[in-house]
CSV table of C-alpha atoms in Angstrom, one decimal:
chain,number,residue,atom,x,y,z
A,1,MET,CA,0.0,0.0,0.0
A,2,ASN,CA,3.0,2.3,0.6
A,3,ILE,CA,4.0,1.8,-3.0
A,4,SER,CA,0.6,2.7,-4.2
A,5,ASN,CA,0.6,5.8,-2.1
A,6,ASN,CA,4.0,6.8,-3.4
A,7,ILE,CA,2.8,6.3,-7.0
A,8,PHE,CA,-0.3,8.4,-6.3
A,9,LEU,CA,1.7,11.3,-4.9
A,10,PHE,CA,4.2,11.3,-7.7
A,11,GLN,CA,1.7,10.9,-10.6
A,12,ASN,CA,-1.3,12.8,-9.2
A,13,PRO,CA,-3.7,10.8,-11.5
A,14,SER,CA,-7.2,12.3,-12.3
A,15,ASN,CA,-8.9,8.9,-11.9
A,16,ILE,CA,-7.8,5.8,-9.9
A,17,VAL,CA,-9.5,2.6,-10.9
A,18,PHE,CA,-9.5,-0.2,-8.3
A,19,VAL,CA,-9.6,-3.7,-10.0
A,20,MET,CA,-11.3,-6.1,-7.7
A,21,ASP,CA,-11.0,-10.0,-7.9
A,22,ALA,CA,-14.5,-11.4,-7.4
A,23,SER,CA,-13.2,-14.9,-6.7
A,24,ILE,CA,-11.8,-14.0,-3.3
A,25,GLY,CA,-15.3,-13.4,-2.0
A,26,GLN,CA,-15.7,-11.6,1.4
A,27,ALA,CA,-12.0,-10.9,1.5
A,28,CYS,CA,-12.7,-8.3,-1.1
A,29,GLU,CA,-14.0,-5.8,1.5
A,30,ALA,CA,-10.8,-5.7,3.6
A,31,GLN,CA,-8.7,-5.3,0.4
A,32,ALA,CA,-11.0,-2.5,-0.9
A,33,ARG,CA,-11.1,-0.7,2.4
A,34,ALA,CA,-7.3,-0.8,2.7
A,35,PHE,CA,-6.9,0.4,-0.8
A,36,SER,CA,-9.4,3.3,-0.6
A,37,GLU,CA,-7.9,4.5,2.7
A,38,THR,CA,-4.5,4.8,1.0
A,39,VAL,CA,-5.6,6.5,-2.2
A,40,ASP,CA,-8.7,8.2,-3.7
A,41,VAL,CA,-10.5,5.5,-5.7
A,42,GLY,CA,-12.6,7.0,-8.5
A,43,SER,CA,-14.1,3.8,-10.0
A,44,VAL,CA,-14.1,0.1,-9.7
A,45,ILE,CA,-13.7,-2.9,-12.1
A,46,ILE,CA,-14.8,-6.4,-10.9
A,47,THR,CA,-13.0,-9.3,-12.6
A,48,LYS,CA,-13.4,-13.1,-12.7
A,49,LEU,CA,-17.2,-13.2,-12.7
A,50,ASP,CA,-17.0,-16.1,-15.1
A,51,SER,CA,-15.7,-18.2,-12.2
A,52,HIS,CA,-17.8,-19.9,-9.5
A,53,ALA,CA,-17.9,-16.6,-7.6
A,54,LYS,CA,-21.4,-15.0,-7.5
A,55,GLY,CA,-20.0,-11.6,-7.0
A,56,GLY,CA,-21.9,-10.7,-3.8
A,57,GLY,CA,-18.8,-10.3,-1.7
A,58,ALA,CA,-17.3,-8.1,-4.4
A,59,LEU,CA,-20.4,-6.0,-4.7
A,60,SER,CA,-20.6,-5.3,-1.0
A,61,ALA,CA,-16.9,-4.5,-0.9
A,62,VAL,CA,-17.5,-1.7,-3.5
A,63,ALA,CA,-19.4,0.2,-0.7
A,64,ALA,CA,-16.0,0.5,1.1
A,65,THR,CA,-14.6,2.5,-1.8
A,66,HIS,CA,-17.6,4.9,-2.1
A,67,SER,CA,-17.0,4.6,-5.9
A,68,PRO,CA,-19.1,3.3,-8.8
A,69,VAL,CA,-18.5,0.0,-10.7
A,70,ILE,CA,-17.8,0.8,-14.3
A,71,PHE,CA,-16.8,-2.5,-15.9
A,72,ILE,CA,-17.0,-6.2,-15.2
A,73,GLY,CA,-14.8,-9.0,-16.5
A,74,THR,CA,-16.5,-12.3,-17.4
A,75,GLY,CA,-13.6,-14.1,-19.2
A,76,GLU,CA,-10.2,-13.8,-20.7
A,77,HIS,CA,-11.0,-12.2,-24.0
A,78,ILE,CA,-11.7,-8.6,-25.0
A,79,ASP,CA,-15.3,-9.4,-25.7
A,80,ASP,CA,-15.6,-10.5,-22.0
A,81,PHE,CA,-15.0,-7.1,-20.7
A,82,GLU,CA,-18.3,-5.2,-20.5
A,83,PRO,CA,-19.9,-2.2,-19.0
A,84,PHE,CA,-21.5,-2.8,-15.6
A,85,GLU,CA,-25.3,-2.8,-15.6
A,86,VAL,CA,-27.0,-3.0,-12.2
A,87,LYS,CA,-30.2,-4.9,-13.3
A,88,PRO,CA,-28.6,-7.9,-15.2
A,89,PHE,CA,-25.9,-8.2,-12.5
A,90,VAL,CA,-28.4,-8.4,-9.6
A,91,GLN,CA,-30.7,-10.7,-11.5
A,92,LYS,CA,-27.9,-13.1,-12.1
A,93,LEU,CA,-26.7,-12.8,-8.5
A,94,LEU,CA,-30.2,-13.8,-7.3
A,95,GLY,CA,-30.3,-16.7,-9.8
A,96,MET,CA,-33.0,-14.9,-11.9
A,97,GLY,CA,-30.8,-14.9,-15.0
A,98,ASP,CA,-30.6,-12.3,-17.7
A,99,ILE,CA,-33.0,-13.1,-20.4
A,100,GLU,CA,-32.5,-9.9,-22.3
A,101,GLY,CA,-28.7,-10.5,-22.4
A,102,LEU,CA,-29.2,-14.0,-23.6
A,103,VAL,CA,-31.5,-12.9,-26.5
A,104,LYS,CA,-29.0,-10.3,-27.4
A,105,LYS,CA,-26.2,-12.9,-27.4
A,106,VAL,CA,-28.2,-15.2,-29.6
A,107,ASN,CA,-28.8,-12.4,-32.1
A,108,GLU,CA,-25.0,-11.5,-32.1
A,109,ILE,CA,-23.9,-14.9,-33.3
A,110,GLY,CA,-26.7,-15.1,-35.9
A,111,ILE,CA,-28.8,-18.0,-34.5
A,112,GLU,CA,-31.9,-18.0,-36.6
A,113,ASP,CA,-35.6,-19.2,-36.1
A,114,ASN,CA,-36.0,-17.1,-32.9
A,115,GLU,CA,-39.0,-15.0,-34.1
A,116,GLU,CA,-41.6,-17.6,-33.2
A,117,LEU,CA,-40.0,-18.2,-29.8
A,118,ILE,CA,-40.0,-14.4,-29.1
A,119,LYS,CA,-43.7,-14.2,-30.0
A,120,ARG,CA,-44.4,-16.9,-27.5
A,121,LEU,CA,-42.2,-15.3,-24.9
A,122,LYS,CA,-44.2,-12.1,-25.2
A,123,HIS,CA,-47.3,-14.1,-24.1
A,124,GLY,CA,-45.5,-15.8,-21.3
A,125,MET,CA,-45.4,-19.1,-23.0
A,126,PHE,CA,-42.4,-21.5,-22.6
A,127,THR,CA,-42.4,-25.2,-23.1
A,128,LEU,CA,-39.8,-28.0,-22.4
A,129,ARG,CA,-39.2,-28.0,-26.1
A,130,ASP,CA,-38.4,-24.3,-26.1
A,131,MET,CA,-35.9,-24.9,-23.3
A,132,TYR,CA,-34.3,-27.9,-25.3
A,133,GLU,CA,-33.9,-25.7,-28.3
A,134,GLN,CA,-32.3,-23.0,-26.2
A,135,PHE,CA,-29.9,-25.5,-24.8
A,136,GLN,CA,-28.9,-26.4,-28.4
A,137,ASN,CA,-28.2,-22.8,-29.1
A,138,ILE,CA,-26.3,-22.5,-25.8
A,139,MET,CA,-23.9,-25.3,-26.9
A,140,LYS,CA,-23.0,-23.2,-30.0
A,141,MET,CA,-22.2,-20.0,-27.8
A,142,GLY,CA,-19.6,-19.2,-25.3
A,143,PRO,CA,-18.2,-19.0,-22.8
A,144,PHE,CA,-20.5,-21.7,-21.5
A,145,ASN,CA,-20.7,-20.7,-17.9
A,146,GLN,CA,-21.3,-17.0,-18.8
A,147,ILE,CA,-24.2,-18.0,-21.0
A,148,MET,CA,-25.6,-20.4,-18.4
A,149,SER,CA,-25.6,-17.6,-15.8
A,150,MET,CA,-28.1,-15.7,-17.9
A,151,ILE,CA,-30.7,-18.5,-17.6
A,152,PRO,CA,-33.0,-18.3,-14.6
A,153,GLY,CA,-32.4,-21.5,-12.4
A,154,PHE,CA,-29.0,-22.3,-14.2
A,155,GLY,CA,-26.7,-19.7,-12.6
A,156,PRO,CA,-24.1,-20.0,-9.9
A,157,ASP,CA,-25.7,-23.1,-8.2
A,158,PHE,CA,-25.5,-25.1,-11.5
A,159,MET,CA,-22.0,-23.9,-12.3
A,160,SER,CA,-20.6,-24.4,-8.9
A,161,LYS,CA,-20.7,-28.2,-9.1
A,162,GLY,CA,-17.6,-28.3,-11.4
A,163,ASN,CA,-15.8,-26.7,-14.2
A,164,GLU,CA,-17.1,-25.7,-17.6
A,165,GLN,CA,-16.7,-29.2,-19.1
A,166,GLU,CA,-18.6,-30.7,-16.2
A,167,SER,CA,-21.3,-28.0,-16.6
A,168,GLN,CA,-21.6,-28.9,-20.3
A,169,SER,CA,-21.9,-32.6,-19.4
A,170,ARG,CA,-24.7,-31.9,-16.9
A,171,LEU,CA,-26.5,-29.9,-19.7
A,172,LYS,CA,-26.1,-32.7,-22.2
A,173,LYS,CA,-27.6,-35.0,-19.5
A,174,LEU,CA,-30.6,-32.8,-19.2
A,175,MET,CA,-31.1,-32.8,-22.9
A,176,THR,CA,-30.8,-36.7,-22.9
A,177,ILE,CA,-33.7,-36.7,-20.3
A,178,MET,CA,-35.8,-34.5,-22.6
A,179,ASP,CA,-35.0,-36.8,-25.5
A,180,SER,CA,-36.9,-39.5,-23.7
A,181,MET,CA,-40.0,-37.4,-23.4
A,182,SER,CA,-43.0,-37.6,-25.7
A,183,ASP,CA,-44.1,-34.7,-28.0
A,184,ALA,CA,-47.1,-34.1,-25.8
A,185,GLU,CA,-44.8,-33.7,-22.8
A,186,LEU,CA,-42.3,-31.4,-24.5
A,187,ASP,CA,-45.1,-29.2,-26.0
A,188,HIS,CA,-47.3,-29.0,-22.9
A,189,PRO,CA,-47.8,-25.4,-21.7
A,190,LYS,CA,-47.8,-26.6,-18.1
A,191,ALA,CA,-45.4,-29.5,-18.2
A,192,ASN,CA,-44.8,-29.4,-14.5
A,193,ASP,CA,-48.5,-29.9,-13.7
A,194,LEU,CA,-48.6,-32.8,-16.1
A,195,PHE,CA,-45.7,-34.6,-14.5
A,196,SER,CA,-47.1,-33.8,-10.9
A,197,LYS,CA,-50.5,-35.3,-11.7
A,198,GLU,CA,-49.0,-38.3,-13.5
A,199,PRO,CA,-45.8,-39.3,-11.6
A,200,GLY,CA,-45.5,-42.5,-13.7
A,201,ARG,CA,-44.3,-40.2,-16.5
A,202,ILE,CA,-41.2,-39.4,-14.4
A,203,GLN,CA,-40.4,-43.0,-13.9
A,204,ARG,CA,-40.8,-43.7,-17.6
A,205,VAL,CA,-38.6,-40.8,-18.7
A,206,ALA,CA,-35.9,-41.9,-16.1
A,207,ARG,CA,-35.9,-45.4,-17.5
A,208,GLY,CA,-35.8,-44.3,-21.0
A,209,SER,CA,-32.9,-41.8,-20.4
A,210,GLY,CA,-30.9,-44.1,-18.1
A,211,THR,CA,-31.1,-41.6,-15.3
A,212,ALA,CA,-32.6,-41.5,-11.8
A,213,THR,CA,-36.0,-40.1,-11.1
A,214,SER,CA,-34.4,-37.4,-8.9
A,215,GLU,CA,-32.5,-36.2,-12.0
A,216,VAL,CA,-35.8,-35.9,-14.0
A,217,LYS,CA,-37.3,-34.0,-11.1
A,218,GLU,CA,-34.3,-31.7,-10.9
A,219,LEU,CA,-34.8,-30.9,-14.6
A,220,LEU,CA,-38.4,-30.1,-14.0
A,221,THR,CA,-37.5,-27.8,-11.1
A,222,GLN,CA,-35.1,-25.9,-13.4
A,223,TYR,CA,-37.7,-25.7,-16.1
A,224,LYS,CA,-40.3,-24.2,-13.7
A,225,LYS,CA,-37.8,-21.5,-12.6
A,226,PHE,CA,-37.1,-20.7,-16.3
A,227,ALA,CA,-40.8,-20.8,-17.2
A,228,ASP,CA,-41.9,-18.7,-14.2
A,229,MET,CA,-39.4,-16.0,-15.1
A,230,VAL,CA,-40.7,-16.0,-18.7
A,231,LYS,CA,-44.2,-15.6,-17.5
A,232,LYS,CA,-43.2,-12.6,-15.3
A,233,MET,CA,-41.5,-11.1,-18.4
A,234,GLY,CA,-44.7,-11.5,-20.5
A,235,SER,CA,-46.0,-8.1,-19.1
A,236,MET,CA,-42.7,-6.3,-19.3
A,237,LYS,CA,-43.3,-4.3,-22.4
A,238,GLY,CA,-40.1,-2.4,-22.3
A,239,LEU,CA,-37.9,-5.5,-22.2
A,240,PHE,CA,-39.6,-7.0,-25.3
A,241,LYS,CA,-39.3,-3.7,-27.1
A,242,VAL,CA,-35.5,-4.0,-26.7
A,243,ILE,CA,-35.7,-7.8,-27.7
A,244,SER,CA,-37.7,-7.0,-30.8
A,245,GLN,CA,-35.3,-4.4,-31.8
A,246,THR,CA,-32.3,-6.8,-31.4
A,247,VAL,CA,-33.9,-9.9,-32.9
A,248,PHE,CA,-36.1,-8.7,-35.7
A,249,ILE,CA,-33.7,-6.2,-37.3
């Protein structure tokens, strides 16, 4: 810290940016406080948000600097350095995902056939087949964990069970489970209710996919989180105005 202070006194910079490592968790606060007490921090950049770190510790540590977050780092490439936006950050922190960011990402890489899906999303409709198709799209995008963090129910808890390859394997297993479902199950607007009323379907899908019934239930739980968020977004006109502009151009 003495070195930092000497540099500050010698250079007299107009803006000092504190780069914070999100992966160290709650230790961020002590580090941020010590740094801000030594020099005048003007802004903050939070890095390594593509790791298993949720970023909560880093976010609370920012308060110690009394400075705004300007950028976040979500990977090792230049495209993974992005402006900090409060709403998407907090949504992902709470496991609510970032549907708007996901749709923009899909549009950026030129994945087609999204118009019909967006129309259904506008009306709060989202089936297991829709989720399966989005999983297929996700496998084409990257970095994988960054994309998964945008999906409600598939954020930090899903990624924290292992590295990126293991996360991909779990996603492929979920797709294998859905491969064992009938068209009626995949296209049912309330698939969770269907499986709850007829638990024998869960056992049949588990046998067909070579998985445990608990894994099928986990899939349905993740689907419900995703579908519930989509339904809530159905009345968010501002969000779909942005989505329409990015997808239908």
